[in-house]
mmCIF file of C-alpha atoms in Angstrom:
data_model
loop_
_atom_site.group_PDB
_atom_site.id
_atom_site.type_symbol
_atom_site.label_atom_id
_atom_site.label_comp_id
_atom_site.label_asym_id
_atom_site.label_seq_id
_atom_site.Cartn_x
_atom_site.Cartn_y
_atom_site.Cartn_z
ATOM 1 C CA MET A 1 0.533 8.354 -14.749
ATOM 2 C CA ARG A 2 -0.193 11.775 -16.375
ATOM 3 C CA LEU A 3 1.737 14.485 -14.959
ATOM 4 C CA LEU A 4 0.259 17.858 -15.234
ATOM 5 C CA SER A 5 2.839 20.127 -18.102
ATOM 6 C CA ALA A 6 5.204 21.920 -16.142
ATOM 7 C CA ARG A 7 3.848 24.949 -17.364
ATOM 8 C CA GLN A 8 0.238 24.032 -15.466
ATOM 9 C CA SER A 9 2.446 23.063 -12.252
ATOM 10 C CA SER A 10 4.349 25.927 -11.993
ATOM 11 C CA LEU A 11 1.428 28.606 -12.327
ATOM 12 C CA ARG A 12 -0.372 26.506 -9.764
ATOM 13 C CA ARG A 13 2.323 26.698 -6.954
ATOM 14 C CA VAL A 14 2.450 30.445 -7.948
ATOM 15 C CA LEU A 15 -0.908 30.865 -7.200
ATOM 16 C CA THR A 16 -1.060 28.122 -4.359
ATOM 17 C CA CYS A 17 1.436 30.491 -2.633
ATOM 18 C CA LEU A 18 0.099 33.907 -3.385
ATOM 19 C CA VAL A 19 -3.387 32.877 -1.999
ATOM 20 C CA PHE A 20 -1.653 31.074 1.271
ATOM 21 C CA ALA A 21 0.796 34.301 2.083
ATOM 22 C CA PHE A 22 -2.191 37.234 2.021
ATOM 23 C CA SER A 23 -4.192 34.535 4.143
ATOM 24 C CA PHE A 24 -1.510 34.849 6.838
ATOM 25 C CA ALA A 25 -0.892 38.171 6.296
ATOM 26 C CA PRO A 26 1.240 40.522 7.483
ATOM 27 C CA SER A 27 1.449 38.495 10.897
ATOM 28 C CA PHE A 28 3.180 34.964 9.204
ATOM 29 C CA ALA A 29 6.614 34.687 8.007
ATOM 30 C CA LEU A 30 8.640 31.980 6.726
ATOM 31 C CA PRO A 31 12.228 31.195 9.228
ATOM 32 C CA SER A 32 15.641 32.161 7.082
ATOM 33 C CA THR A 33 17.469 29.163 8.631
ATOM 34 C CA PRO A 34 18.103 26.540 6.287
ATOM 35 C CA TYR A 35 18.031 23.569 7.663
ATOM 36 C CA HIS A 36 16.105 22.277 11.550
ATOM 37 C CA ASP A 37 19.601 21.530 13.621
ATOM 38 C CA GLN A 38 20.314 25.242 13.144
ATOM 39 C CA ILE A 39 17.529 26.023 14.734
ATOM 40 C CA GLN A 40 18.136 27.548 18.127
ATOM 41 C CA GLY A 41 15.751 27.236 20.823
ATOM 42 C CA LEU A 42 13.517 24.063 20.029
ATOM 43 C CA SER A 43 12.664 21.204 22.583
ATOM 44 C CA LEU A 44 13.193 18.705 21.013
ATOM 45 C CA VAL A 45 12.290 14.886 22.434
ATOM 46 C CA PRO A 46 13.431 11.423 21.599
ATOM 47 C CA ARG A 47 9.909 9.581 19.355
ATOM 48 C CA LYS A 48 8.914 6.414 17.955
ATOM 49 C CA PRO A 49 7.356 6.823 14.437
ATOM 50 C CA VAL A 50 4.574 4.872 13.587
ATOM 51 C CA THR A 51 3.967 3.571 10.109
ATOM 52 C CA GLU A 52 0.873 1.810 9.816
ATOM 53 C CA LYS A 53 -0.268 0.958 6.789
ATOM 54 C CA ASP A 54 -1.581 4.717 4.662
ATOM 55 C CA THR A 55 -1.049 6.331 8.553
ATOM 56 C CA LEU A 56 2.170 8.249 9.752
ATOM 57 C CA VAL A 57 2.344 8.742 12.794
ATOM 58 C CA LEU A 58 5.490 11.074 15.355
ATOM 59 C CA TYR A 59 4.448 9.951 18.604
ATOM 60 C CA ASN A 60 1.655 7.358 19.551
ATOM 61 C CA ILE A 61 -0.051 8.621 22.734
ATOM 62 C CA GLU A 62 -0.632 5.147 24.991
ATOM 63 C CA ASP A 63 -0.465 7.419 28.014
ATOM 64 C CA GLU A 64 -0.946 11.178 28.620
ATOM 65 C CA ALA A 65 1.227 12.067 31.453
ATOM 66 C CA LYS A 66 3.552 11.205 28.720
ATOM 67 C CA PRO A 67 2.742 11.759 24.658
ATOM 68 C CA GLY A 68 6.626 11.469 24.030
ATOM 69 C CA PHE A 69 6.363 15.200 22.893
ATOM 70 C CA ASP A 70 6.755 18.688 25.038
ATOM 71 C CA LYS A 71 2.684 19.462 25.915
ATOM 72 C CA HIS A 72 3.193 22.811 26.745
ATOM 73 C CA ASP A 73 5.284 23.158 23.377
ATOM 74 C CA TYR A 74 2.342 21.722 21.814
ATOM 75 C CA SER A 75 -0.148 23.886 23.175
ATOM 76 C CA ARG A 76 1.729 26.734 21.964
ATOM 77 C CA PHE A 77 1.627 25.031 18.737
ATOM 78 C CA LYS A 78 -2.001 24.845 18.967
ATOM 79 C CA TYR A 79 -2.657 28.920 19.992
ATOM 80 C CA GLY A 80 -0.243 29.966 16.990
ATOM 81 C CA ASP A 81 3.646 29.851 18.290
ATOM 82 C CA LEU A 82 4.927 28.939 14.669
ATOM 83 C CA THR A 83 8.450 27.896 16.552
ATOM 84 C CA PHE A 84 6.499 24.434 16.731
ATOM 85 C CA ALA A 85 5.088 24.197 13.772
ATOM 86 C CA ASN A 86 8.329 24.622 12.562
ATOM 87 C CA GLN A 87 9.741 22.006 14.451
ATOM 88 C CA TYR A 88 6.895 19.334 14.021
ATOM 89 C CA GLY A 89 7.139 20.072 10.501
ATOM 90 C CA TYR A 90 10.292 19.630 9.536
ATOM 91 C CA GLU A 91 10.134 16.602 11.933
ATOM 92 C CA MET A 92 7.369 15.157 9.741
ATOM 93 C CA ALA A 93 9.025 16.073 6.900
ATOM 94 C CA LYS A 94 12.052 14.842 7.162
ATOM 95 C CA LEU A 95 10.387 11.534 8.448
ATOM 96 C CA THR A 96 7.926 11.182 5.216
ATOM 97 C CA TRP A 97 10.991 11.491 2.541
ATOM 98 C CA LYS A 98 12.684 8.495 4.223
ATOM 99 C CA ARG A 99 10.005 6.537 4.838
ATOM 100 C CA LEU A 100 8.130 7.000 1.582
ATOM 101 C CA VAL A 101 9.575 9.735 -0.711
ATOM 102 C CA LYS A 102 12.852 9.202 -1.150
ATOM 103 C CA PRO A 103 12.124 4.986 -2.020
ATOM 104 C CA ILE A 104 9.125 6.381 -4.577
ATOM 105 C CA LEU A 105 11.630 8.108 -6.382
ATOM 106 C CA ASN A 106 14.768 5.468 -5.943
ATOM 107 C CA LYS A 107 11.751 3.184 -7.726
ATOM 108 C CA ASP A 108 10.879 5.476 -10.455
ATOM 109 C CA ARG A 109 14.587 5.624 -11.412
ATOM 110 C CA ALA A 110 14.882 2.058 -11.549
ATOM 111 C CA ASP A 111 11.641 1.565 -13.425
ATOM 112 C CA GLY A 112 12.741 4.159 -16.042
ATOM 113 C CA LYS A 113 9.748 6.174 -15.139
ATOM 114 C CA PRO A 114 9.420 9.714 -15.184
ATOM 115 C CA LEU A 115 9.890 10.921 -11.356
ATOM 116 C CA THR A 116 6.649 11.031 -9.174
ATOM 117 C CA ARG A 117 4.818 13.751 -7.928
ATOM 118 C CA PHE A 118 3.780 14.807 -4.350
ATOM 119 C CA ALA A 119 0.805 16.841 -3.539
ATOM 120 C CA SER A 120 0.087 18.146 0.153
ATOM 121 C CA MET A 121 -3.508 18.873 1.854
ATOM 122 C CA VAL A 122 -4.864 19.923 4.644
ATOM 123 C CA SER A 123 -8.911 21.089 5.412
ATOM 124 C CA ARG A 124 -8.642 25.332 4.863
ATOM 125 C CA GLY A 125 -10.338 27.869 5.754
ATOM 126 C CA SER A 126 -10.211 31.997 5.861
ATOM 127 C CA LEU A 127 -7.601 31.757 8.283
ATOM 128 C CA PRO A 128 -4.424 29.313 9.354
ATOM 129 C CA THR A 129 -4.660 26.867 12.442
ATOM 130 C CA ALA A 130 -2.165 24.614 13.421
ATOM 131 C CA ALA A 131 -2.331 22.918 10.920
ATOM 132 C CA THR A 132 -1.778 24.426 7.865
ATOM 133 C CA THR A 133 1.255 25.999 10.032
ATOM 134 C CA PHE A 134 2.484 22.202 10.573
ATOM 135 C CA GLU A 135 1.282 21.685 6.487
ATOM 136 C CA THR A 136 3.639 25.051 5.541
ATOM 137 C CA TYR A 137 7.240 24.074 7.187
ATOM 138 C CA PHE A 138 6.127 20.857 6.364
ATOM 139 C CA CYS A 139 6.336 21.515 2.598
ATOM 140 C CA GLN A 140 9.324 24.285 3.094
ATOM 141 C CA TYR A 141 11.670 21.420 4.238
ATOM 142 C CA LEU A 142 10.179 18.502 1.579
ATOM 143 C CA ASN A 143 10.693 20.828 -1.084
ATOM 144 C CA ARG A 144 13.973 20.895 0.332
ATOM 145 C CA TYR A 145 14.421 17.234 0.118
ATOM 146 C CA LEU A 146 13.222 16.592 -3.427
ATOM 147 C CA ALA A 147 15.198 19.859 -4.599
ATOM 148 C CA GLN A 148 18.468 17.878 -4.407
ATOM 149 C CA GLU A 149 16.498 14.846 -6.269
ATOM 150 C CA GLY A 150 15.955 16.836 -9.581
ATOM 151 C CA ALA A 151 11.988 16.559 -8.524
ATOM 152 C CA TYR A 152 9.308 19.055 -8.610
ATOM 153 C CA ALA A 153 8.664 20.704 -4.841
ATOM 154 C CA VAL A 154 5.353 19.945 -3.572
ATOM 155 C CA LEU A 155 1.827 20.817 -4.476
ATOM 156 C CA SER A 156 0.164 22.282 -1.558
ATOM 157 C CA VAL A 157 -3.746 21.971 -2.510
ATOM 158 C CA PRO A 158 -6.375 22.929 -0.044
ATOM 159 C CA ILE A 159 -9.400 19.996 0.567
ATOM 160 C CA LEU A 160 -12.313 22.365 1.397
ATOM 161 C CA LYS A 161 -15.518 22.562 3.843
ATOM 162 C CA ALA A 162 -18.471 21.956 1.599
ATOM 163 C CA THR A 163 -20.395 21.986 4.115
ATOM 164 C CA SER A 164 -19.496 23.378 7.343
ATOM 165 C CA ALA A 165 -20.163 23.019 11.403
ATOM 166 C CA SER A 166 -21.230 25.685 13.498
ATOM 167 C CA GLN A 167 -18.599 28.374 14.532
ATOM 168 C CA SER A 168 -19.544 27.685 17.896
ATOM 169 C CA GLN A 169 -18.427 23.621 17.435
ATOM 170 C CA ASP A 170 -15.530 22.607 18.867
ATOM 171 C CA TYR A 171 -14.584 18.870 18.509
ATOM 172 C CA ALA A 172 -11.508 19.122 20.934
ATOM 173 C CA THR A 173 -14.172 19.241 23.670
ATOM 174 C CA MET A 174 -16.806 16.598 21.756
ATOM 175 C CA SER A 175 -17.488 13.344 22.592
ATOM 176 C CA ASP A 176 -16.585 10.292 20.222
ATOM 177 C CA ALA A 177 -20.314 10.288 18.942
ATOM 178 C CA ASP A 178 -20.416 13.855 19.215
ATOM 179 C CA ARG A 179 -17.716 13.716 16.224
ATOM 180 C CA GLU A 180 -18.877 11.193 14.270
ATOM 181 C CA LYS A 181 -22.143 12.775 14.733
ATOM 182 C CA LEU A 182 -21.346 16.114 13.285
ATOM 183 C CA MET A 183 -18.456 15.071 11.056
ATOM 184 C CA ASN A 184 -21.082 12.176 9.191
ATOM 185 C CA ASN A 185 -23.104 15.129 8.084
ATOM 186 C CA GLU A 186 -18.991 17.421 7.074
ATOM 187 C CA HIS A 187 -18.390 16.748 3.212
ATOM 188 C CA PHE A 188 -15.244 18.180 1.311
ATOM 189 C CA THR A 189 -13.896 18.939 -1.714
ATOM 190 C CA PHE A 190 -10.533 19.780 -3.826
ATOM 191 C CA ASP A 191 -9.320 20.286 -7.172
ATOM 192 C CA LYS A 192 -9.144 17.144 -8.543
ATOM 193 C CA GLU A 193 -7.366 17.800 -11.625
ATOM 194 C CA ALA A 194 -4.199 19.233 -9.839
ATOM 195 C CA VAL A 195 -3.670 15.702 -7.691
ATOM 196 C CA GLN A 196 -4.502 13.826 -10.489
ATOM 197 C CA GLY A 197 -1.811 11.429 -10.947
ATOM 198 C CA MET A 198 0.597 12.537 -7.901
ATOM 199 C CA VAL A 199 1.114 10.474 -4.949
ATOM 200 C CA VAL A 200 -1.074 12.566 -1.931
ATOM 201 C CA PHE A 201 -0.591 13.506 1.953
ATOM 202 C CA ASN A 202 -3.341 14.647 3.417
ATOM 203 C CA LEU A 203 -2.093 16.284 7.143
ATOM 204 C CA ASP A 204 -3.541 17.282 9.931
ATOM 205 C CA ASP A 205 -1.948 17.515 13.583
ATOM 206 C CA ILE A 206 -3.694 14.870 16.387
ATOM 207 C CA TYR A 207 -5.627 12.095 15.287
ATOM 208 C CA ILE A 208 -8.301 11.656 18.113
ATOM 209 C CA THR A 209 -11.022 10.098 17.705
ATOM 210 C CA GLY A 210 -10.521 9.544 13.784
ATOM 211 C CA GLY A 211 -13.801 10.933 12.441
ATOM 212 C CA HIS A 212 -12.339 13.824 11.106
ATOM 213 C CA GLU A 213 -9.839 11.603 8.958
ATOM 214 C CA ARG A 214 -13.331 9.213 8.106
ATOM 215 C CA ALA A 215 -14.716 12.377 6.147
ATOM 216 C CA ILE A 216 -11.929 12.600 4.412
ATOM 217 C CA ARG A 217 -11.425 9.098 3.453
ATOM 218 C CA ARG A 218 -15.050 9.295 2.212
ATOM 219 C CA THR A 219 -14.456 11.856 -0.253
ATOM 220 C CA PHE A 220 -11.389 10.460 -1.663
ATOM 221 C CA LYS A 221 -13.462 6.688 -1.619
ATOM 222 C CA GLU A 222 -16.148 9.012 -3.984
ATOM 223 C CA GLU A 223 -13.478 9.542 -6.058
ATOM 224 C CA SER A 224 -12.320 6.546 -6.831
ATOM 225 C CA ASP A 225 -15.544 5.236 -7.067
ATOM 226 C CA ALA A 226 -15.461 7.768 -10.280
ATOM 227 C CA GLY A 227 -12.859 6.517 -11.591
ATOM 228 C CA ASN A 228 -9.929 9.295 -10.323
ATOM 229 C CA HIS A 229 -7.741 6.825 -7.947
ATOM 230 C CA HIS A 230 -4.972 8.518 -5.339
ATOM 231 C CA ASP A 231 -2.076 7.441 -3.615
ATOM 232 C CA VAL A 232 -3.287 8.636 -0.028
ATOM 233 C CA TYR A 233 -1.725 8.433 3.073
ATOM 234 C CA TYR A 234 -2.155 10.680 6.368
ATOM 235 C CA LEU A 235 -0.288 12.364 8.423
ATOM 236 C CA TYR A 236 -0.103 13.408 12.246
ATOM 237 C CA ILE A 237 2.174 14.664 14.392
ATOM 238 C CA ALA A 238 0.593 12.572 17.137
ATOM 239 C CA LYS A 239 -2.443 9.893 17.160
ATOM 240 C CA LEU A 240 -4.382 8.753 20.650
ATOM 241 C CA VAL A 241 -4.477 5.196 20.519
ATOM 242 C CA ASN A 242 -4.978 4.474 24.333
ATOM 243 C CA THR A 243 -9.220 3.511 24.216
ATOM 244 C CA LYS A 244 -9.361 3.980 27.883
ATOM 245 C CA ILE A 245 -8.082 7.743 27.696
ATOM 246 C CA ASP A 246 -11.286 10.227 26.741
ATOM 247 C CA PRO A 247 -10.971 12.350 23.865
ATOM 248 C CA ALA A 248 -11.477 15.926 25.999
ATOM 249 C CA ILE A 249 -7.712 15.040 26.431
ATOM 250 C CA GLU A 250 -7.381 17.562 22.891
ATOM 251 C CA THR A 251 -9.163 19.892 25.264
ATOM 252 C CA ARG A 252 -6.240 19.126 28.076
ATOM 253 C CA LEU A 253 -3.634 19.089 25.820
ATOM 254 C CA ASN A 254 -4.061 22.641 23.462
ATOM 255 C CA GLU A 255 -4.723 24.507 27.222
ATOM 256 C CA VAL A 256 -1.701 23.413 28.593
ATOM 257 C CA ALA A 257 0.623 26.794 28.152
ATOM 258 C CA VAL A 258 -2.377 28.635 29.385
ATOM 259 C CA PRO A 259 -4.193 27.678 32.399
ATOM 260 C CA GLN A 260 -4.451 31.203 32.988
ATOM 261 C CA PHE A 261 -5.802 33.441 30.648
ATOM 262 C CA SER A 262 -3.797 36.093 31.428
ATOM 263 C CA ASP A 263 -1.029 33.298 30.253
ATOM 264 C CA PHE A 264 -1.676 33.975 25.983
ATOM 265 C CA LYS A 265 0.416 37.676 26.814
ATOM 266 C CA ALA A 266 4.162 35.628 26.541
ATOM 267 C CA ILE A 267 2.510 33.826 22.690
ATOM 268 C CA ILE A 268 1.355 36.931 22.130
ATOM 269 C CA GLU A 269 4.216 38.805 22.286
ATOM 270 C CA GLY A 270 6.171 36.034 21.111
ATOM 271 C CA PRO A 271 9.066 35.752 17.670
ATOM 272 C CA MET A 272 6.974 33.604 15.798
ATOM 273 C CA PHE A 273 2.979 34.042 16.085
ATOM 274 C CA VAL A 274 0.147 33.635 13.956
ATOM 275 C CA ILE A 275 -3.245 34.158 14.803
ATOM 276 C CA GLU A 276 -4.861 31.079 13.851
ATOM 277 C CA ASN A 277 -8.579 30.198 13.923
ATOM 278 C CA ARG A 278 -8.335 28.573 17.606
ATOM 279 C CA PHE A 279 -6.539 31.642 18.864
ATOM 280 C CA VAL A 280 -9.486 33.633 17.647
ATOM 281 C CA LYS A 281 -12.379 31.509 19.491
ATOM 282 C CA ARG A 282 -10.704 31.673 22.547
ATOM 283 C CA MET A 283 -10.100 35.504 22.769
ATOM 284 C CA LEU A 284 -13.900 35.583 21.498
ATOM 285 C CA ARG A 285 -15.669 32.993 24.538
ATOM 286 C CA ALA A 286 -13.360 34.981 27.006
ATOM 287 C CA SER A 287 -14.773 36.879 29.632
ATOM 288 C CA ARG A 288 -14.885 40.441 28.931
ATOM 289 C CA SER A 289 -12.727 41.100 32.170
ATOM 290 C CA ASP A 290 -10.473 38.840 31.161
ATOM 291 C CA LEU A 291 -9.631 39.884 26.947
ATOM 292 C CA GLU A 292 -9.599 44.153 28.563
ATOM 293 C CA ALA A 293 -6.770 42.797 30.937
ATOM 294 C CA LEU A 294 -5.291 40.695 28.724
ATOM 295 C CA ILE A 295 -5.419 43.906 25.998
ATOM 296 C CA ALA A 296 -3.985 46.168 27.797
ATOM 297 C CA SER A 297 -0.990 44.082 29.762
ATOM 298 C CA LEU A 298 0.163 44.530 26.160
ATOM 299 C CA ASP A 299 3.047 46.481 24.557
ATOM 300 C CA ASN A 300 0.628 47.401 21.730
ATOM 301 C CA GLY A 301 -2.640 46.382 22.481
ATOM 302 C CA LYS A 302 -3.974 48.621 20.041
ATOM 303 C CA ALA A 303 -2.226 46.889 17.496
ATOM 304 C CA PHE A 304 -2.851 43.718 18.404
ATOM 305 C CA ALA A 305 -6.615 44.174 18.642
ATOM 306 C CA ARG A 306 -6.842 45.778 14.995
ATOM 307 C CA LYS A 307 -6.001 42.532 14.342
ATOM 308 C CA LEU A 308 -7.918 40.546 16.627
ATOM 309 C CA TYR A 309 -10.764 42.178 14.828
ATOM 310 C CA ASP A 310 -9.963 41.673 11.817
ATOM 311 C CA ALA A 311 -9.575 38.029 11.562
ATOM 312 C CA ALA A 312 -12.489 37.352 13.354
ATOM 313 C CA ILE A 313 -14.809 39.132 10.534
ATOM 314 C CA LYS A 314 -12.366 37.304 7.669
ATOM 315 C CA ASN A 315 -13.831 34.589 9.045
ATOM 316 C CA ASP A 316 -17.520 35.818 10.193
ATOM 317 C CA PHE A 317 -17.612 35.628 13.456
ATOM 318 C CA HIS A 318 -19.654 38.667 13.207
ATOM 319 C CA MET A 319 -22.628 37.287 11.999
ATOM 320 C CA GLY A 320 -22.705 34.668 15.104
ATOM 321 C CA GLY A 321 -25.513 36.654 16.506
ATOM 322 C CA LYS A 322 -25.224 36.852 20.564
ATOM 323 C CA ALA A 323 -22.665 34.666 20.453
ATOM 324 C CA TYR A 324 -19.277 36.691 20.207
ATOM 325 C CA ALA A 325 -21.114 40.488 19.808
ATOM 326 C CA GLY A 326 -19.624 41.977 23.518
ATOM 327 C CA ASN A 327 -16.201 40.684 23.285
ATOM 328 C CA LEU A 328 -16.600 41.896 19.517
ATOM 329 C CA LYS A 329 -17.843 44.640 20.015
ATOM 330 C CA LEU A 330 -14.717 45.075 23.227
ATOM 331 C CA ILE A 331 -12.007 44.504 20.250
ATOM 332 C CA LYS A 332 -13.681 47.235 17.742
ATOM 333 C CA GLU A 333 -13.158 49.337 20.743
ATOM 334 C CA LYS A 334 -9.529 48.658 21.693
ATOM 335 C CA ALA A 335 -8.478 48.930 18.412
ATOM 336 C CA GLY A 336 -9.828 52.083 17.956
ATOM 337 C CA LEU A 337 -11.836 51.311 14.954
#
C-alpha cells in the first residue's frame, strides 16, 4: 500500500481540523476529560455490539420499546446535545479498536510491514449533524488508542454530496421506497488521494433502510472499478434489524425527548449544546407562536436567535422560498438584526 508522507499527512490533518473547527464555532468545544469513565452524568446501558461482514453496530434494534439504548438520550443527541455524541463516540472507538484496528496493527507488526493508516468518513455539509458530532468524538478517542501504539492518528475526510436533495426533504419521515428513490439520485464524492492505501471507516448514526449506505457503496464500487480499491467498514450507533418495524421509527426516536416544542429549552440551555442541521430544520418548521414562545423563554433568547439565524443562512435555508421565510424573518427580528 502506498502511504502518504508524514508531511502530507500532517498538512491534511491540520487543514481538516481547521475546516471542522470553523464549521462548529462558536458553540462547539471538545471535552477536557481524557477518558470516558471519568465523565459524569452519562446514562450508559449494556449493549451487545455486532460485527457483520464489513459492518459494526453498537445496538441492533429488534424491539422498538427496548432498542438497547436510552431513547431519551438518543433524541437529545439528534438535536445537538454533545454529551451523547461523546458517549457514542467513545463506545464506537473502543469497539472499533478491539474488533478491527488492534488486530490489523498486530498483523502489520507480525508481517514486518509499516503500520496501516486509518481514515474516518462521514457525510458532511455546511452545518454539523448528529453523525458528524459522533464522528468527531469517535476520532478523538480512537486517536488515543493509536497514539499508544505509535500509529498515526485517524484522518477525518468528509464525504460530500455531488448532488443534493431538497432542503425540505427529511429521510426520517419517508417510506423505504421513497428513501430508495431519493438516494438513487444521490451521488457522493471524497478526496480519493487522501485515503489512498488506508482502511476507511464510514460512520453514520443509524441504519434504517440502508438507502444511504447503498449510495456510499456505489461510490466506492466506482472507485474499485477504476482500479482504486479501499477496505471500507460501515459503523453505526444503531441498526433496525426487525423488518416488521416501519421506517418511521426514526422520527419517533428523534422526538422522544421533545414531545412538546417547549422541551427544546432544556437542550438549548444544556452545557454541551451545538446548533446542528436537524435542529435548524425543526425550528424553521415550527409554528410561529411556538418558536416565539421558545425564544422568549430562554435566558438569552437574543443571542440564541443570532446563532440560529446565522446557522440557517449558512446552510442556505433562506433560499428555500416561502417554506421557511416566515420563521426566518421572526428569528432575524428576535436577533435584533
